Amino acid sequence: MSEVRSNPPRETSSDRYATNPQGGRSSRIAVLIPCYNEEATIAKVVQDFRRELPTADIYVYDNNSKDDTVRIAAENGAIVRREHRQGKGNVVRTMFRDVDADIYVMVDGDDTYPAEFVHELIECVENDGVDMAIGDRLSNGSYSQENKRPMHDAGNRLVRGLINRLFRAQLCDIMSGYRVFNRRFVKNMPVLSEGFEIETEMTLHALDKRFSIREIPIDYRDRPEGSVSKLNTWSDGFRVLKTVFWIFKDYKPLAFFACWALLFLLAGLAVGIPVISEFILTHRINKMPSAILAVGLILLATNALTCGFILDTIVKQHKDMYELRLNHNRES
């Protein structure tokens, strides 16, 4: 993996994160910026975060850009690395594995997230013990005003409703790309997604493993002129919904298979009740295919519910092992 690094600016005594209130060294902060063809905006993003966090290490992870993103990022003082597997999820996986810090700031390279809000997000993690702070674009309405893709707004609402209902949460912005994490979350986050559904996966993982989450309302601005979005409303929306579906199965198997069991049971009753009624009246079964189908559907319902109970027990054991691993890592 190639790396380009320029000399960071001189540390000053006025830097906000130079020392903590007790006079010791502050937390090591890493700003992680995944990029793909962001030559129009990457210089401003790096400069803005350098201004707000003068002592932080700013990493730009290039994902096969075909423009001058790498050169511009390096010229503006970023540590440039490359991830050749295409997809934001692949980039985030590599960033989380490679970068060593106490606090991680993840932000897109398209200049849609204002850097000045980073202090509030970091404060949640550094001082309040929050595992993941999310820059909430939706609460103050700036996303709806600036976003020129109404279907994305509708998709956000749909996914947010599904996840909040699934995990009994009250989150406002599931897909925000502006987040701050502590080291414990980053080093214990199994990144499985390959594309833009990574934000949804991180939110679901935090909810399922009971990491603390806090949302901070931020302003959102649409991409400046000359910057082109890499999102595709339909394909990316489908991938996000697919991720929710599979994580529903993996994390909430009892509820998932109970839904299937209920569907099979209702179908079996709809087919079987006329057969039972006929048998009660005539003591004969003339609709033999319907009777066989009804029995098969009821068996499927029973099997689905059994699978749900077995997998639910396995998931609970996995959660126990995950908690023990977190405790062991904390002690060591």
PDB file of C-alpha atoms in Angstrom, residues 22-314:
ATOM      1  CA  GLN A  22      -4.974  18.026  33.358  1.00  0.00           C
ATOM      2  CA  GLY A  23      -2.030  19.072  31.214  1.00  0.00           C
ATOM      3  CA  GLY A  24      -1.339  15.624  29.739  1.00  0.00           C
ATOM      4  CA  ARG A  25      -1.247  14.696  26.076  1.00  0.00           C
ATOM      5  CA  SER A  26      -4.562  14.680  24.259  1.00  0.00           C
ATOM      6  CA  SER A  27      -6.171  11.804  22.419  1.00  0.00           C
ATOM      7  CA  ARG A  28      -4.675  10.878  19.075  1.00  0.00           C
ATOM      8  CA  ILE A  29      -7.167  11.921  16.413  1.00  0.00           C
ATOM      9  CA  ALA A  30      -7.300  10.496  12.904  1.00  0.00           C
ATOM     10  CA  VAL A  31      -9.484  12.000  10.194  1.00  0.00           C
ATOM     11  CA  LEU A  32     -10.449   9.331   7.647  1.00  0.00           C
ATOM     12  CA  ILE A  33     -11.607  10.506   4.218  1.00  0.00           C
ATOM     13  CA  PRO A  34     -12.606   7.852   1.650  1.00  0.00           C
ATOM     14  CA  CYS A  35     -12.363   9.303  -1.863  1.00  0.00           C
ATOM     15  CA  TYR A  36     -13.232   8.435  -5.422  1.00  0.00           C
ATOM     16  CA  ASN A  37     -12.778  11.166  -8.052  1.00  0.00           C
ATOM     17  CA  GLU A  38     -13.032  14.120  -5.668  1.00  0.00           C
ATOM     18  CA  GLU A  39     -10.478  16.478  -7.196  1.00  0.00           C
ATOM     19  CA  ALA A  40     -12.972  19.361  -7.120  1.00  0.00           C
ATOM     20  CA  THR A  41     -13.475  19.238  -3.346  1.00  0.00           C
ATOM     21  CA  ILE A  42     -10.722  17.266  -1.608  1.00  0.00           C
ATOM     22  CA  ALA A  43      -8.388  20.262  -1.143  1.00  0.00           C
ATOM     23  CA  LYS A  44     -11.048  22.228   0.734  1.00  0.00           C
ATOM     24  CA  VAL A  45     -12.034  19.233   2.874  1.00  0.00           C
ATOM     25  CA  VAL A  46      -8.424  18.606   3.933  1.00  0.00           C
ATOM     26  CA  GLN A  47      -7.800  22.290   4.582  1.00  0.00           C
ATOM     27  CA  ASP A  48     -11.001  22.688   6.612  1.00  0.00           C
ATOM     28  CA  PHE A  49     -10.202  19.755   8.887  1.00  0.00           C
ATOM     29  CA  ARG A  50      -6.571  20.826   9.188  1.00  0.00           C
ATOM     30  CA  ARG A  51      -7.826  24.214  10.364  1.00  0.00           C
ATOM     31  CA  GLU A  52     -10.199  22.686  12.923  1.00  0.00           C
ATOM     32  CA  LEU A  53      -7.842  19.896  14.073  1.00  0.00           C
ATOM     33  CA  PRO A  54      -4.258  21.094  13.558  1.00  0.00           C
ATOM     34  CA  THR A  55      -2.633  18.127  15.332  1.00  0.00           C
ATOM     35  CA  ALA A  56      -4.788  15.386  13.807  1.00  0.00           C
ATOM     36  CA  ASP A  57      -3.515  12.944  11.184  1.00  0.00           C
ATOM     37  CA  ILE A  58      -5.619  13.378   8.055  1.00  0.00           C
ATOM     38  CA  TYR A  59      -5.826  10.270   5.879  1.00  0.00           C
ATOM     39  CA  VAL A  60      -7.194  10.283   2.351  1.00  0.00           C
ATOM     40  CA  TYR A  61      -7.905   6.764   1.105  1.00  0.00           C
ATOM     41  CA  ASP A  62      -8.148   6.805  -2.658  1.00  0.00           C
ATOM     42  CA  ASN A  63     -10.413   4.214  -4.259  1.00  0.00           C
ATOM     43  CA  ASN A  64      -9.086   4.025  -7.847  1.00  0.00           C
ATOM     44  CA  SER A  65      -9.691   7.670  -8.708  1.00  0.00           C
ATOM     45  CA  LYS A  66      -9.137   8.581 -12.348  1.00  0.00           C
ATOM     46  CA  ASP A  67      -8.558  12.281 -11.692  1.00  0.00           C
ATOM     47  CA  ASP A  68      -6.051  14.291  -9.629  1.00  0.00           C
ATOM     48  CA  THR A  69      -7.511  13.448  -6.204  1.00  0.00           C
ATOM     49  CA  VAL A  70      -4.297  11.788  -4.985  1.00  0.00           C
ATOM     50  CA  ARG A  71      -1.998  14.598  -6.078  1.00  0.00           C
ATOM     51  CA  ILE A  72      -4.197  17.359  -4.681  1.00  0.00           C
ATOM     52  CA  ALA A  73      -4.685  15.577  -1.359  1.00  0.00           C
ATOM     53  CA  ALA A  74      -0.939  15.055  -0.936  1.00  0.00           C
ATOM     54  CA  GLU A  75      -0.156  18.658  -1.857  1.00  0.00           C
ATOM     55  CA  ASN A  76      -2.549  19.798   0.871  1.00  0.00           C
ATOM     56  CA  GLY A  77      -0.849  17.801   3.593  1.00  0.00           C
ATOM     57  CA  ALA A  78      -2.914  14.611   3.750  1.00  0.00           C
ATOM     58  CA  ILE A  79      -1.534  11.133   4.277  1.00  0.00           C
ATOM     59  CA  VAL A  80      -2.608   9.414   1.064  1.00  0.00           C
ATOM     60  CA  ARG A  81      -3.180   5.685   0.851  1.00  0.00           C
ATOM     61  CA  ARG A  82      -4.870   3.552  -1.760  1.00  0.00           C
ATOM     62  CA  GLU A  83      -7.493   0.819  -1.632  1.00  0.00           C
ATOM     63  CA  HIS A  84      -7.796  -1.012  -4.960  1.00  0.00           C
ATOM     64  CA  ARG A  85     -10.951  -2.985  -4.151  1.00  0.00           C
ATOM     65  CA  GLN A  86     -13.786  -0.805  -5.370  1.00  0.00           C
ATOM     66  CA  GLY A  87     -16.464   0.266  -2.933  1.00  0.00           C
ATOM     67  CA  LYS A  88     -16.734   2.482   0.136  1.00  0.00           C
ATOM     68  CA  GLY A  89     -17.182  -0.510   2.422  1.00  0.00           C
ATOM     69  CA  ASN A  90     -13.853  -1.929   1.268  1.00  0.00           C
ATOM     70  CA  VAL A  91     -12.185   1.424   1.919  1.00  0.00           C
ATOM     71  CA  VAL A  92     -13.639   1.690   5.426  1.00  0.00           C
ATOM     72  CA  ARG A  93     -12.532  -1.866   6.227  1.00  0.00           C
ATOM     73  CA  THR A  94      -8.956  -1.024   5.277  1.00  0.00           C
ATOM     74  CA  MET A  95      -9.007   2.295   7.139  1.00  0.00           C
ATOM     75  CA  PHE A  96     -10.254   0.684  10.325  1.00  0.00           C
ATOM     76  CA  ARG A  97      -7.609  -2.054  10.124  1.00  0.00           C
ATOM     77  CA  ASP A  98      -4.626   0.136   9.265  1.00  0.00           C
ATOM     78  CA  VAL A  99      -5.029   3.389  11.168  1.00  0.00           C
ATOM     79  CA  ASP A 100      -4.078   3.541  14.824  1.00  0.00           C
ATOM     80  CA  ALA A 101      -5.657   6.316  16.905  1.00  0.00           C
ATOM     81  CA  ASP A 102      -7.794   7.010  19.966  1.00  0.00           C
ATOM     82  CA  ILE A 103     -10.519   8.936  18.151  1.00  0.00           C
ATOM     83  CA  TYR A 104     -11.519   8.441  14.517  1.00  0.00           C
ATOM     84  CA  VAL A 105     -13.344  11.041  12.446  1.00  0.00           C
ATOM     85  CA  MET A 106     -14.898   9.674   9.257  1.00  0.00           C
ATOM     86  CA  VAL A 107     -16.135  12.149   6.665  1.00  0.00           C
ATOM     87  CA  ASP A 108     -16.790  12.110   2.925  1.00  0.00           C
ATOM     88  CA  GLY A 109     -14.479  13.940   0.568  1.00  0.00           C
ATOM     89  CA  ASP A 110     -17.286  15.765  -1.278  1.00  0.00           C
ATOM     90  CA  ASP A 111     -17.416  18.844   1.004  1.00  0.00           C
ATOM     91  CA  THR A 112     -21.032  18.260   2.021  1.00  0.00           C
ATOM     92  CA  TYR A 113     -20.257  18.062   5.764  1.00  0.00           C
ATOM     93  CA  PRO A 114     -18.988  21.264   7.454  1.00  0.00           C
ATOM     94  CA  ALA A 115     -15.768  20.685   9.388  1.00  0.00           C
ATOM     95  CA  GLU A 116     -16.678  23.083  12.197  1.00  0.00           C
ATOM     96  CA  PHE A 117     -19.115  20.585  13.693  1.00  0.00           C
ATOM     97  CA  VAL A 118     -16.311  18.109  14.372  1.00  0.00           C
ATOM     98  CA  HIS A 119     -15.617  19.551  17.837  1.00  0.00           C
ATOM     99  CA  GLU A 120     -19.118  18.701  19.099  1.00  0.00           C
ATOM    100  CA  LEU A 121     -18.833  15.177  17.722  1.00  0.00           C
ATOM    101  CA  ILE A 122     -15.392  14.612  19.236  1.00  0.00           C
ATOM    102  CA  GLU A 123     -16.515  15.973  22.589  1.00  0.00           C
ATOM    103  CA  CYS A 124     -19.245  13.312  22.765  1.00  0.00           C
ATOM    104  CA  VAL A 125     -16.681  10.562  22.278  1.00  0.00           C
ATOM    105  CA  GLU A 126     -13.732  12.015  24.185  1.00  0.00           C
ATOM    106  CA  ASN A 127     -15.518  13.474  27.209  1.00  0.00           C
ATOM    107  CA  ASP A 128     -18.908  11.767  27.399  1.00  0.00           C
ATOM    108  CA  GLY A 129     -17.844   8.185  26.661  1.00  0.00           C
ATOM    109  CA  VAL A 130     -20.003   7.793  23.549  1.00  0.00           C
ATOM    110  CA  ASP A 131     -18.839   5.020  21.203  1.00  0.00           C
ATOM    111  CA  MET A 132     -20.190   6.561  18.002  1.00  0.00           C
ATOM    112  CA  ALA A 133     -21.288  10.159  17.402  1.00  0.00           C
ATOM    113  CA  ILE A 134     -23.280  10.787  14.224  1.00  0.00           C
ATOM    114  CA  GLY A 135     -23.613  14.065  12.360  1.00  0.00           C
ATOM    115  CA  ASP A 136     -27.386  14.283  11.966  1.00  0.00           C
ATOM    116  CA  ARG A 137     -28.274  16.027   8.684  1.00  0.00           C
ATOM    117  CA  LEU A 138     -32.026  15.541   8.965  1.00  0.00           C
ATOM    118  CA  SER A 139     -33.155  17.087  12.250  1.00  0.00           C
ATOM    119  CA  ASN A 140     -32.663  20.723  11.219  1.00  0.00           C
ATOM    120  CA  GLY A 141     -34.035  20.226   7.709  1.00  0.00           C
ATOM    121  CA  SER A 142     -30.843  21.214   5.873  1.00  0.00           C
ATOM    122  CA  TYR A 143     -30.629  17.897   4.030  1.00  0.00           C
ATOM    123  CA  SER A 144     -34.138  18.220   2.602  1.00  0.00           C
ATOM    124  CA  GLN A 145     -33.399  21.786   1.495  1.00  0.00           C
ATOM    125  CA  GLU A 146     -29.991  21.113  -0.069  1.00  0.00           C
ATOM    126  CA  ASN A 147     -30.423  17.585  -1.396  1.00  0.00           C
ATOM    127  CA  LYS A 148     -31.425  17.558  -5.053  1.00  0.00           C
ATOM    128  CA  ARG A 149     -32.361  13.870  -5.037  1.00  0.00           C
ATOM    129  CA  PRO A 150     -35.844  13.469  -3.470  1.00  0.00           C
ATOM    130  CA  MET A 151     -35.767   9.680  -3.801  1.00  0.00           C
ATOM    131  CA  HIS A 152     -32.713   9.600  -1.509  1.00  0.00           C
ATOM    132  CA  ASP A 153     -34.676  11.508   1.123  1.00  0.00           C
ATOM    133  CA  ALA A 154     -37.547   9.033   0.798  1.00  0.00           C
ATOM    134  CA  GLY A 155     -35.114   6.117   1.028  1.00  0.00           C
ATOM    135  CA  ASN A 156     -33.592   7.568   4.190  1.00  0.00           C
ATOM    136  CA  ARG A 157     -37.009   7.768   5.815  1.00  0.00           C
ATOM    137  CA  LEU A 158     -37.883   4.194   4.806  1.00  0.00           C
ATOM    138  CA  VAL A 159     -34.653   2.651   6.111  1.00  0.00           C
ATOM    139  CA  ARG A 160     -34.756   4.773   9.267  1.00  0.00           C
ATOM    140  CA  GLY A 161     -38.280   3.572  10.027  1.00  0.00           C
ATOM    141  CA  LEU A 162     -37.351  -0.074   9.464  1.00  0.00           C
ATOM    142  CA  ILE A 163     -34.265   0.061  11.693  1.00  0.00           C
ATOM    143  CA  ASN A 164     -35.911   2.062  14.473  1.00  0.00           C
ATOM    144  CA  ARG A 165     -38.789  -0.397  14.574  1.00  0.00           C
ATOM    145  CA  LEU A 166     -36.467  -3.395  14.406  1.00  0.00           C
ATOM    146  CA  PHE A 167     -34.197  -2.251  17.247  1.00  0.00           C
ATOM    147  CA  ARG A 168     -36.666  -0.023  19.140  1.00  0.00           C
ATOM    148  CA  ALA A 169     -34.405   2.955  18.553  1.00  0.00           C
ATOM    149  CA  GLN A 170     -35.103   6.623  17.871  1.00  0.00           C
ATOM    150  CA  LEU A 171     -32.318   7.541  15.468  1.00  0.00           C
ATOM    151  CA  CYS A 172     -32.840  10.341  12.962  1.00  0.00           C
ATOM    152  CA  ASP A 173     -30.042   9.867  10.413  1.00  0.00           C
ATOM    153  CA  ILE A 174     -29.102   6.265   9.694  1.00  0.00           C
ATOM    154  CA  MET A 175     -26.969   6.937   6.607  1.00  0.00           C
ATOM    155  CA  SER A 176     -24.893   9.957   7.592  1.00  0.00           C
ATOM    156  CA  GLY A 177     -21.284   9.731   6.411  1.00  0.00           C
ATOM    157  CA  TYR A 178     -20.048  12.136   9.115  1.00  0.00           C
ATOM    158  CA  ARG A 179     -19.182  10.114  12.206  1.00  0.00           C
ATOM    159  CA  VAL A 180     -16.739  10.010  15.102  1.00  0.00           C
ATOM    160  CA  PHE A 181     -15.773   6.725  16.788  1.00  0.00           C
ATOM    161  CA  ASN A 182     -13.653   5.651  19.698  1.00  0.00           C
ATOM    162  CA  ARG A 183     -10.963   3.021  19.321  1.00  0.00           C
ATOM    163  CA  ARG A 184     -13.036   0.264  20.917  1.00  0.00           C
ATOM    164  CA  PHE A 185     -15.751   0.560  18.278  1.00  0.00           C
ATOM    165  CA  VAL A 186     -13.369   0.768  15.314  1.00  0.00           C
ATOM    166  CA  LYS A 187     -11.246  -2.208  16.304  1.00  0.00           C
ATOM    167  CA  ASN A 188     -14.278  -4.384  17.068  1.00  0.00           C
ATOM    168  CA  MET A 189     -16.369  -3.519  14.022  1.00  0.00           C
ATOM    169  CA  PRO A 190     -16.551  -6.369  11.471  1.00  0.00           C
ATOM    170  CA  VAL A 191     -17.024  -4.560   8.142  1.00  0.00           C
ATOM    171  CA  LEU A 192     -18.835  -6.903   5.748  1.00  0.00           C
ATOM    172  CA  SER A 193     -20.349  -4.449   3.282  1.00  0.00           C
ATOM    173  CA  GLU A 194     -18.528  -3.454   0.120  1.00  0.00           C
ATOM    174  CA  GLY A 195     -20.382  -0.323  -0.968  1.00  0.00           C
ATOM    175  CA  PHE A 196     -22.385   2.644   0.276  1.00  0.00           C
ATOM    176  CA  GLU A 197     -24.449   0.522   2.646  1.00  0.00           C
ATOM    177  CA  ILE A 198     -21.530   0.657   5.081  1.00  0.00           C
ATOM    178  CA  GLU A 199     -23.121   3.458   7.152  1.00  0.00           C
ATOM    179  CA  THR A 200     -26.250   1.368   7.617  1.00  0.00           C
ATOM    180  CA  GLU A 201     -24.137  -1.611   8.681  1.00  0.00           C
ATOM    181  CA  MET A 202     -22.239   0.460  11.248  1.00  0.00           C
ATOM    182  CA  THR A 203     -25.490   1.748  12.732  1.00  0.00           C
ATOM    183  CA  LEU A 204     -26.993  -1.725  12.902  1.00  0.00           C
ATOM    184  CA  HIS A 205     -23.844  -3.164  14.479  1.00  0.00           C
ATOM    185  CA  ALA A 206     -23.815  -0.432  17.130  1.00  0.00           C
ATOM    186  CA  LEU A 207     -27.477  -0.989  17.960  1.00  0.00           C
ATOM    187  CA  ASP A 208     -27.182  -4.763  18.105  1.00  0.00           C
ATOM    188  CA  LYS A 209     -24.002  -4.796  20.215  1.00  0.00           C
ATOM    189  CA  ARG A 210     -25.305  -1.994  22.458  1.00  0.00           C
ATOM    190  CA  PHE A 211     -22.597   0.529  21.695  1.00  0.00           C
ATOM    191  CA  SER A 212     -23.637   3.989  22.811  1.00  0.00           C
ATOM    192  CA  ILE A 213     -24.757   6.321  20.016  1.00  0.00           C
ATOM    193  CA  ARG A 214     -25.417  10.040  20.047  1.00  0.00           C
ATOM    194  CA  GLU A 215     -26.622  12.206  17.192  1.00  0.00           C
ATOM    195  CA  ILE A 216     -25.533  15.826  16.855  1.00  0.00           C
ATOM    196  CA  PRO A 217     -27.575  18.021  14.474  1.00  0.00           C
ATOM    197  CA  ILE A 218     -25.348  19.507  11.765  1.00  0.00           C
ATOM    198  CA  ASP A 219     -25.800  21.571   8.637  1.00  0.00           C
ATOM    199  CA  TYR A 220     -25.637  19.833   5.287  1.00  0.00           C
ATOM    200  CA  ARG A 221     -24.715  21.379   1.964  1.00  0.00           C
ATOM    201  CA  ASP A 222     -25.147  19.840  -1.445  1.00  0.00           C
ATOM    202  CA  ARG A 223     -22.126  19.140  -3.605  1.00  0.00           C
ATOM    203  CA  PRO A 224     -20.544  22.240  -5.118  1.00  0.00           C
ATOM    204  CA  GLU A 225     -20.685  22.801  -8.859  1.00  0.00           C
ATOM    205  CA  GLY A 226     -18.266  20.537 -10.682  1.00  0.00           C
ATOM    206  CA  SER A 227     -18.516  17.719  -8.136  1.00  0.00           C
ATOM    207  CA  VAL A 228     -20.455  14.648  -9.257  1.00  0.00           C
ATOM    208  CA  SER A 229     -22.228  12.230  -6.916  1.00  0.00           C
ATOM    209  CA  LYS A 230     -21.293   8.544  -7.123  1.00  0.00           C
ATOM    210  CA  LEU A 231     -24.629   7.415  -5.682  1.00  0.00           C
ATOM    211  CA  ASN A 232     -27.281   5.632  -7.681  1.00  0.00           C
ATOM    212  CA  THR A 233     -30.705   5.959  -6.115  1.00  0.00           C
ATOM    213  CA  TRP A 234     -32.084   2.599  -7.164  1.00  0.00           C
ATOM    214  CA  SER A 235     -29.063   0.303  -7.002  1.00  0.00           C
ATOM    215  CA  ASP A 236     -27.701   1.758  -3.758  1.00  0.00           C
ATOM    216  CA  GLY A 237     -31.174   1.828  -2.221  1.00  0.00           C
ATOM    217  CA  PHE A 238     -31.667  -1.820  -3.125  1.00  0.00           C
ATOM    218  CA  ARG A 239     -28.305  -2.733  -1.570  1.00  0.00           C
ATOM    219  CA  VAL A 240     -29.181  -0.916   1.646  1.00  0.00           C
ATOM    220  CA  LEU A 241     -32.537  -2.692   1.885  1.00  0.00           C
ATOM    221  CA  LYS A 242     -30.826  -5.999   1.172  1.00  0.00           C
ATOM    222  CA  THR A 243     -28.392  -5.272   3.999  1.00  0.00           C
ATOM    223  CA  VAL A 244     -31.282  -4.548   6.370  1.00  0.00           C
ATOM    224  CA  PHE A 245     -32.981  -7.787   5.303  1.00  0.00           C
ATOM    225  CA  TRP A 246     -29.928  -9.980   5.901  1.00  0.00           C
ATOM    226  CA  ILE A 247     -29.007  -8.306   9.168  1.00  0.00           C
ATOM    227  CA  PHE A 248     -32.620  -8.760  10.305  1.00  0.00           C
ATOM    228  CA  LYS A 249     -32.133 -12.462   9.651  1.00  0.00           C
ATOM    229  CA  ASP A 250     -28.715 -12.624  11.290  1.00  0.00           C
ATOM    230  CA  TYR A 251     -29.328 -10.390  14.315  1.00  0.00           C
ATOM    231  CA  LYS A 252     -33.046 -11.020  14.985  1.00  0.00           C
ATOM    232  CA  PRO A 253     -33.558 -14.582  13.772  1.00  0.00           C
ATOM    233  CA  LEU A 254     -36.482 -15.383  16.076  1.00  0.00           C
ATOM    234  CA  ALA A 255     -38.498 -12.409  14.825  1.00  0.00           C
ATOM    235  CA  PHE A 256     -37.422 -13.081  11.236  1.00  0.00           C
ATOM    236  CA  PHE A 257     -38.426 -16.741  11.177  1.00  0.00           C
ATOM    237  CA  ALA A 258     -41.506 -16.083  13.306  1.00  0.00           C
ATOM    238  CA  CYS A 259     -42.773 -13.821  10.522  1.00  0.00           C
ATOM    239  CA  TRP A 260     -42.263 -16.600   7.978  1.00  0.00           C
ATOM    240  CA  ALA A 261     -43.871 -19.113  10.330  1.00  0.00           C
ATOM    241  CA  LEU A 262     -46.917 -16.858  10.665  1.00  0.00           C
ATOM    242  CA  LEU A 263     -47.217 -16.514   6.884  1.00  0.00           C
ATOM    243  CA  PHE A 264     -46.987 -20.286   6.372  1.00  0.00           C
ATOM    244  CA  LEU A 265     -49.484 -20.864   9.194  1.00  0.00           C
ATOM    245  CA  LEU A 266     -52.033 -18.441   7.751  1.00  0.00           C
ATOM    246  CA  ALA A 267     -51.625 -19.963   4.279  1.00  0.00           C
ATOM    247  CA  GLY A 268     -51.974 -23.465   5.714  1.00  0.00           C
ATOM    248  CA  LEU A 269     -55.154 -22.503   7.588  1.00  0.00           C
ATOM    249  CA  ALA A 270     -56.599 -20.827   4.499  1.00  0.00           C
ATOM    250  CA  VAL A 271     -56.084 -24.013   2.497  1.00  0.00           C
ATOM    251  CA  GLY A 272     -56.878 -26.463   5.298  1.00  0.00           C
ATOM    252  CA  ILE A 273     -60.011 -25.026   6.906  1.00  0.00           C
ATOM    253  CA  PRO A 274     -62.262 -25.919   3.915  1.00  0.00           C
ATOM    254  CA  VAL A 275     -60.835 -29.451   4.008  1.00  0.00           C
ATOM    255  CA  ILE A 276     -61.528 -29.782   7.732  1.00  0.00           C
ATOM    256  CA  SER A 277     -65.031 -28.354   7.321  1.00  0.00           C
ATOM    257  CA  GLU A 278     -65.771 -30.847   4.559  1.00  0.00           C
ATOM    258  CA  PHE A 279     -64.511 -33.725   6.707  1.00  0.00           C
ATOM    259  CA  ILE A 280     -66.700 -32.654   9.638  1.00  0.00           C
ATOM    260  CA  LEU A 281     -69.774 -32.569   7.431  1.00  0.00           C
ATOM    261  CA  THR A 282     -69.186 -35.647   5.242  1.00  0.00           C
ATOM    262  CA  HIS A 283     -66.544 -37.644   7.155  1.00  0.00           C
ATOM    263  CA  ARG A 284     -64.649 -37.806   3.873  1.00  0.00           C
ATOM    264  CA  ILE A 285     -61.784 -35.840   2.305  1.00  0.00           C
ATOM    265  CA  ASN A 286     -62.359 -35.223  -1.362  1.00  0.00           C
ATOM    266  CA  LYS A 287     -59.843 -32.373  -1.706  1.00  0.00           C
ATOM    267  CA  MET A 288     -56.759 -34.496  -1.155  1.00  0.00           C
ATOM    268  CA  PRO A 289     -54.298 -32.095  -2.890  1.00  0.00           C
ATOM    269  CA  SER A 290     -55.533 -29.258  -0.664  1.00  0.00           C
ATOM    270  CA  ALA A 291     -55.118 -31.444   2.405  1.00  0.00           C
ATOM    271  CA  ILE A 292     -51.531 -32.349   1.448  1.00  0.00           C
ATOM    272  CA  LEU A 293     -50.721 -28.686   0.728  1.00  0.00           C
ATOM    273  CA  ALA A 294     -52.177 -27.584   4.064  1.00  0.00           C
ATOM    274  CA  VAL A 295     -50.116 -30.165   5.966  1.00  0.00           C
ATOM    275  CA  GLY A 296     -46.977 -29.093   4.086  1.00  0.00           C
ATOM    276  CA  LEU A 297     -47.544 -25.419   4.912  1.00  0.00           C
ATOM    277  CA  ILE A 298     -48.121 -26.166   8.589  1.00  0.00           C
ATOM    278  CA  LEU A 299     -44.907 -28.231   8.663  1.00  0.00           C
ATOM    279  CA  LEU A 300     -43.028 -25.341   7.063  1.00  0.00           C
ATOM    280  CA  ALA A 301     -44.419 -23.017   9.746  1.00  0.00           C
ATOM    281  CA  THR A 302     -43.264 -25.401  12.477  1.00  0.00           C
ATOM    282  CA  ASN A 303     -39.800 -25.781  10.941  1.00  0.00           C
ATOM    283  CA  ALA A 304     -39.405 -22.020  10.512  1.00  0.00           C
ATOM    284  CA  LEU A 305     -40.281 -21.380  14.143  1.00  0.00           C
ATOM    285  CA  THR A 306     -37.898 -24.114  15.267  1.00  0.00           C
ATOM    286  CA  CYS A 307     -35.084 -22.596  13.218  1.00  0.00           C
ATOM    287  CA  GLY A 308     -35.865 -19.230  14.774  1.00  0.00           C
ATOM    288  CA  PHE A 309     -35.529 -20.566  18.320  1.00  0.00           C
ATOM    289  CA  ILE A 310     -32.275 -22.416  17.553  1.00  0.00           C
ATOM    290  CA  LEU A 311     -30.653 -19.465  15.784  1.00  0.00           C
ATOM    291  CA  ASP A 312     -31.836 -17.060  18.485  1.00  0.00           C
ATOM    292  CA  THR A 313     -29.980 -19.130  21.068  1.00  0.00           C
ATOM    293  CA  ILE A 314     -26.839 -19.112  18.897  1.00  0.00           C
TER     294      ILE A 314
END
